[in-house]
Amino acid sequence: MANSPESSRKRPRADRQSQHSQVSESPRGMTTRSRSQSIANLAAKAAKTESSQSAGEQRRKATKAAQTEEQPTHNGTETAAGVSQTDDTDDAGNASDDESVSGLEDDVLTVEVIRDAKSDDELLAKLGLVFSDPCTLARSFPQTDAALASDCPVDVAAVHKAYKLIINRGSEKVLDDLRILTIGAVSMLNSEPCDEHNNQMNAVLILLLNPMINEYKHPSNDAYLFSDLCSAILGQPPAQRSALMRYFTVDDGVCADAPAKNDMPLGMNGSTNEGPASTSVQTYDGDGENAPFGRYVAIFQSYITREVNRAAHNTPQAAASINGAAPAEPATQKVSLYMLSGNSNNGSSNNHNGHALPLVAQCLALMNNYNNAHNVVSYSVFYNNAVNEHIDIKEDVPRFRMPDGLSFCSYPFLLSPTTKSEIIRIESVILMRTELQDSFFRAMFSGVTCPYLVLEVRRDSLVRDTLYQLDLKLSQDLRKQLKVRFVGEEGVDEGGVQKEFFQLIVRDVFAPKYGIFKANDDSPYYWFSPQSDLSKDALEEIRLTGQLIGLAVYNAVILDIHLPPAMYKKLLGVPVTRDDLRDVDPALHHGLMQLLGLSEEELGFLDRNFEVEYDNVGELRTFELIPNGAHTPLTITNRELFIDKYAEFVFDKSCEKQFLAFKSGFDRICGPSYVRFMRPREIELLVCGCSDLDFAALEGSTIYDGGYTKTTKVIQYFWQVVSEFTDHLKRKLLFFATSSDRVPIGGLSKLHFVIAKNGGDSDRLPTSHTCFNVLLLPEYSTIDKLRERLLTAIHNSEGFGMI
């Protein structure tokens, strides 16, 4: 339980007494309704008071003083409208006014206090007393579960019940006064200094759990209150913010059966209109993870989602729809954080609420950092669908490079892998255009220079030709657009040739004959061959291999490579753990984990020391895992260290030189790019694409040309035949039509695939323009003929010619 306000806050006593005398004057006979309204007014007034350092404590004492001065010699009744009479005694002889405010001596809120309130006025008096001082609010709803008290001093489940009881009363007066009191409480949190204690974070948590907190607005400027609450969180010392993050992980007693609500349009209640505030508790489908933490993330996401959707739909067409001229389809526009912050001339943003978006995003950044450290929920919980759908990447990416950095790109945890890959593509296009312009200028003064990065390679000497030519290129050349030409072939590279080039070369680079990577029979992944004596030429080949993969990312080409997640972790500087051994060598990982279940006698029988043997190009060598490891036996007390050191050997010590060379080449291309803001799994998707061969999604997004439609008979034949293909044949079809059998991030629905008519019925094979993902399909008369011609084409699809 938190400290008392007197012990945790230091306030000027003379100033406190002066203000107390000003606010404690209360006429005798003040009714419950007038007293609660007075407290609400004081709370609202706190938002306008510059010297509000001690206002909360003074209001609390003033209210108590008013109760003490008031004598229980007059009675008050409630009319049908719920307003107390001021007569000393009514005709019906109802209970006295002091009974209607019974329990006010306990200056904290509990579920029982709210449940037992006999009237709205009694409830409002209690709420006004507590909400008028953040410290008093912080001491409300004390944690009753001793097991949770150290993690969160607030009984979160009780807070949920309390708000539910308040809402279920159905009183507009109570809800409106609660809004006013909440505005005052948030204002005091922003204005009063905080010592190193958790009281204010308790108050923030209680306010944040209000299911209507996202809907409250300031009456003066129509700005949402939620941004002020975010400001209060960000204004706390680091210890306070860390405490709040810890509170978010505590079980809140809320069932997570309902679907996630972090992507509702505009309002929390899912309405696109500015209607009444929603009274539903914010929910999140945790799917077995820490559901409470996910629900808090959803609260902050709701604000961003609402503002982004509002701006996206605030178009001239949308305005015409409101005036009765409905457009043919919903009108939306792309939005940037710069525009949402009130810097656009089209009037599509609200300055007050748009300026608050960075504050909300910074609070989510705190939660994301905590999640990264403690792995509470999946990082995908932080993706915001509205941002990813409506972000104006062409506007946001250049803004991100500016000094103010006012861009959604500054908050990468909001962005999905698809959006991040598009950001990297835009970055590459900008750099390519810059190099193209520079090439023309250099040509004017220093002679003709090629505006592209051109590689001329032979198919039978692909790796040698490529690595040799890359080694001769300058850094500025590597930033040019890539053009590949196979010697002796007529194909012009508009994207398709380079896709096949990368497919072929990575297949050769990972071949055992080059000795750079090795495969494990039990794993689909490749890892560095452990070699301690590497020549300078060998390390240069490894560096160029990393550079080659960086070039593929820079030119938006997806590769068929099988590097383990540990590789992408190391490229980003993320620590690799023993669990990553499962991907590289499942048998080794299983054996090491078995050590944890052995007894001292069984470990002694193994007769293992802290050393490991490995094959160094046919020569058996030994490596000590720790100093004097050859003479350090494996025991129960040090087996955890043994496992960790073994994993460190596999991922670091055995391949240190190889990895540093590989990373040097990769960083030469991708180091300055947005890749550094991605997660390891996201980089893997960027490099390799996704594995889901959803051809139904491809069929739904395919474009038809030349007279074909989705109802054309041959098109129906085509999709029927393709649906019968194995995954292997489906990948061969993708390779035939696009020069890559990989699926782009986001699935096959993101692939721009076109089927065009190529004449009537004939014996011609299908052909393709791989640069543009166009399949040229004759109008075959039967399904059997289409199947035979298509299979023949995809089984003989290597090489380029002019059509």
PDB file of C-alpha atoms in Angstrom, residues 530-635:
ATOM      1  CA  PRO A 530      33.740 -23.421 -37.710  1.00  0.00           C
ATOM      2  CA  GLN A 531      37.139 -22.515 -39.127  1.00  0.00           C
ATOM      3  CA  SER A 532      39.852 -20.933 -37.009  1.00  0.00           C
ATOM      4  CA  ASP A 533      42.429 -20.454 -39.785  1.00  0.00           C
ATOM      5  CA  LEU A 534      40.823 -18.405 -42.533  1.00  0.00           C
ATOM      6  CA  SER A 535      42.760 -16.726 -45.308  1.00  0.00           C
ATOM      7  CA  LYS A 536      42.235 -13.107 -46.247  1.00  0.00           C
ATOM      8  CA  ASP A 537      40.628 -14.173 -49.519  1.00  0.00           C
ATOM      9  CA  ALA A 538      38.173 -16.465 -47.693  1.00  0.00           C
ATOM     10  CA  LEU A 539      37.107 -13.666 -45.353  1.00  0.00           C
ATOM     11  CA  GLU A 540      36.697 -11.341 -48.353  1.00  0.00           C
ATOM     12  CA  GLU A 541      34.371 -13.867 -50.001  1.00  0.00           C
ATOM     13  CA  ILE A 542      32.282 -14.005 -46.815  1.00  0.00           C
ATOM     14  CA  ARG A 543      32.154 -10.193 -46.685  1.00  0.00           C
ATOM     15  CA  LEU A 544      30.977 -10.048 -50.284  1.00  0.00           C
ATOM     16  CA  THR A 545      28.330 -12.673 -49.488  1.00  0.00           C
ATOM     17  CA  GLY A 546      26.903 -10.406 -46.786  1.00  0.00           C
ATOM     18  CA  GLN A 547      27.084  -7.524 -49.242  1.00  0.00           C
ATOM     19  CA  LEU A 548      25.194  -9.591 -51.807  1.00  0.00           C
ATOM     20  CA  ILE A 549      22.339 -10.239 -49.369  1.00  0.00           C
ATOM     21  CA  GLY A 550      22.316  -6.543 -48.495  1.00  0.00           C
ATOM     22  CA  LEU A 551      22.012  -5.732 -52.211  1.00  0.00           C
ATOM     23  CA  ALA A 552      18.988  -8.019 -52.481  1.00  0.00           C
ATOM     24  CA  VAL A 553      17.294  -6.176 -49.609  1.00  0.00           C
ATOM     25  CA  TYR A 554      18.218  -2.803 -51.130  1.00  0.00           C
ATOM     26  CA  ASN A 555      16.711  -3.826 -54.488  1.00  0.00           C
ATOM     27  CA  ALA A 556      13.606  -5.403 -52.902  1.00  0.00           C
ATOM     28  CA  VAL A 557      14.403  -8.942 -54.049  1.00  0.00           C
ATOM     29  CA  ILE A 558      13.281 -11.839 -51.846  1.00  0.00           C
ATOM     30  CA  LEU A 559      15.814 -14.656 -51.466  1.00  0.00           C
ATOM     31  CA  ASP A 560      15.524 -18.391 -50.997  1.00  0.00           C
ATOM     32  CA  ILE A 561      18.057 -18.647 -48.178  1.00  0.00           C
ATOM     33  CA  HIS A 562      17.837 -20.528 -44.917  1.00  0.00           C
ATOM     34  CA  LEU A 563      19.670 -18.621 -42.236  1.00  0.00           C
ATOM     35  CA  PRO A 564      18.572 -19.247 -38.632  1.00  0.00           C
ATOM     36  CA  PRO A 565      16.888 -16.569 -36.483  1.00  0.00           C
ATOM     37  CA  ALA A 566      20.173 -16.312 -34.564  1.00  0.00           C
ATOM     38  CA  MET A 567      21.795 -14.732 -37.624  1.00  0.00           C
ATOM     39  CA  TYR A 568      19.264 -11.904 -37.756  1.00  0.00           C
ATOM     40  CA  LYS A 569      19.547 -11.418 -33.997  1.00  0.00           C
ATOM     41  CA  LYS A 570      23.297 -11.006 -34.277  1.00  0.00           C
ATOM     42  CA  LEU A 571      22.965  -8.591 -37.195  1.00  0.00           C
ATOM     43  CA  LEU A 572      20.821  -6.366 -34.955  1.00  0.00           C
ATOM     44  CA  GLY A 573      22.935  -6.847 -31.841  1.00  0.00           C
ATOM     45  CA  VAL A 574      20.247  -8.849 -30.036  1.00  0.00           C
ATOM     46  CA  PRO A 575      21.727 -11.412 -27.595  1.00  0.00           C
ATOM     47  CA  VAL A 576      21.592 -15.027 -28.725  1.00  0.00           C
ATOM     48  CA  THR A 577      20.531 -17.634 -26.156  1.00  0.00           C
ATOM     49  CA  ARG A 578      20.748 -21.365 -25.670  1.00  0.00           C
ATOM     50  CA  ASP A 579      17.234 -21.717 -27.102  1.00  0.00           C
ATOM     51  CA  ASP A 580      18.529 -20.580 -30.502  1.00  0.00           C
ATOM     52  CA  LEU A 581      20.581 -23.792 -30.670  1.00  0.00           C
ATOM     53  CA  ARG A 582      17.306 -25.637 -31.341  1.00  0.00           C
ATOM     54  CA  ASP A 583      17.183 -24.136 -34.830  1.00  0.00           C
ATOM     55  CA  VAL A 584      20.815 -24.738 -35.780  1.00  0.00           C
ATOM     56  CA  ASP A 585      21.420 -28.152 -34.212  1.00  0.00           C
ATOM     57  CA  PRO A 586      18.315 -29.751 -32.655  1.00  0.00           C
ATOM     58  CA  ALA A 587      20.209 -32.860 -31.491  1.00  0.00           C
ATOM     59  CA  LEU A 588      22.863 -30.796 -29.709  1.00  0.00           C
ATOM     60  CA  HIS A 589      20.220 -28.634 -28.047  1.00  0.00           C
ATOM     61  CA  HIS A 590      18.320 -31.712 -26.875  1.00  0.00           C
ATOM     62  CA  GLY A 591      21.474 -33.264 -25.457  1.00  0.00           C
ATOM     63  CA  LEU A 592      22.445 -30.112 -23.570  1.00  0.00           C
ATOM     64  CA  MET A 593      18.962 -29.782 -22.096  1.00  0.00           C
ATOM     65  CA  GLN A 594      19.142 -33.386 -20.890  1.00  0.00           C
ATOM     66  CA  LEU A 595      22.113 -32.430 -18.722  1.00  0.00           C
ATOM     67  CA  LEU A 596      19.729 -30.456 -16.501  1.00  0.00           C
ATOM     68  CA  GLY A 597      17.938 -33.659 -15.497  1.00  0.00           C
ATOM     69  CA  LEU A 598      20.996 -35.753 -14.611  1.00  0.00           C
ATOM     70  CA  SER A 599      22.228 -36.469 -11.108  1.00  0.00           C
ATOM     71  CA  GLU A 600      25.721 -35.761  -9.821  1.00  0.00           C
ATOM     72  CA  GLU A 601      26.646 -39.405 -10.288  1.00  0.00           C
ATOM     73  CA  GLU A 602      25.352 -39.477 -13.856  1.00  0.00           C
ATOM     74  CA  LEU A 603      27.249 -36.301 -14.726  1.00  0.00           C
ATOM     75  CA  GLY A 604      30.409 -37.826 -13.263  1.00  0.00           C
ATOM     76  CA  PHE A 605      29.897 -40.902 -15.432  1.00  0.00           C
ATOM     77  CA  LEU A 606      29.881 -38.675 -18.534  1.00  0.00           C
ATOM     78  CA  ASP A 607      33.378 -37.478 -17.623  1.00  0.00           C
ATOM     79  CA  ARG A 608      32.946 -34.116 -19.408  1.00  0.00           C
ATOM     80  CA  ASN A 609      35.070 -31.033 -18.919  1.00  0.00           C
ATOM     81  CA  PHE A 610      34.559 -27.440 -20.091  1.00  0.00           C
ATOM     82  CA  GLU A 611      35.919 -28.064 -23.562  1.00  0.00           C
ATOM     83  CA  VAL A 612      34.454 -28.936 -26.942  1.00  0.00           C
ATOM     84  CA  GLU A 613      35.810 -30.695 -29.996  1.00  0.00           C
ATOM     85  CA  TYR A 614      35.031 -29.461 -33.493  1.00  0.00           C
ATOM     86  CA  ASP A 615      35.942 -30.254 -37.079  1.00  0.00           C
ATOM     87  CA  ASN A 616      38.175 -27.633 -38.688  1.00  0.00           C
ATOM     88  CA  VAL A 617      38.244 -28.590 -42.390  1.00  0.00           C
ATOM     89  CA  GLY A 618      38.858 -32.236 -41.651  1.00  0.00           C
ATOM     90  CA  GLU A 619      41.095 -31.638 -38.639  1.00  0.00           C
ATOM     91  CA  LEU A 620      39.723 -32.353 -35.131  1.00  0.00           C
ATOM     92  CA  ARG A 621      40.444 -29.494 -32.723  1.00  0.00           C
ATOM     93  CA  THR A 622      39.626 -28.686 -29.105  1.00  0.00           C
ATOM     94  CA  PHE A 623      38.374 -25.391 -27.633  1.00  0.00           C
ATOM     95  CA  GLU A 624      38.222 -24.543 -23.934  1.00  0.00           C
ATOM     96  CA  LEU A 625      34.859 -22.982 -23.005  1.00  0.00           C
ATOM     97  CA  ILE A 626      36.370 -21.212 -19.985  1.00  0.00           C
ATOM     98  CA  PRO A 627      39.955 -20.581 -18.847  1.00  0.00           C
ATOM     99  CA  ASN A 628      41.458 -23.881 -17.720  1.00  0.00           C
ATOM    100  CA  GLY A 629      38.322 -25.579 -19.067  1.00  0.00           C
ATOM    101  CA  ALA A 630      40.209 -28.786 -19.865  1.00  0.00           C
ATOM    102  CA  HIS A 631      40.654 -29.326 -16.127  1.00  0.00           C
ATOM    103  CA  THR A 632      37.202 -28.101 -15.005  1.00  0.00           C
ATOM    104  CA  PRO A 633      34.787 -31.043 -14.684  1.00  0.00           C
ATOM    105  CA  LEU A 634      31.076 -30.719 -15.445  1.00  0.00           C
ATOM    106  CA  THR A 635      29.002 -30.809 -12.232  1.00  0.00           C
TER     107      THR A 635
END
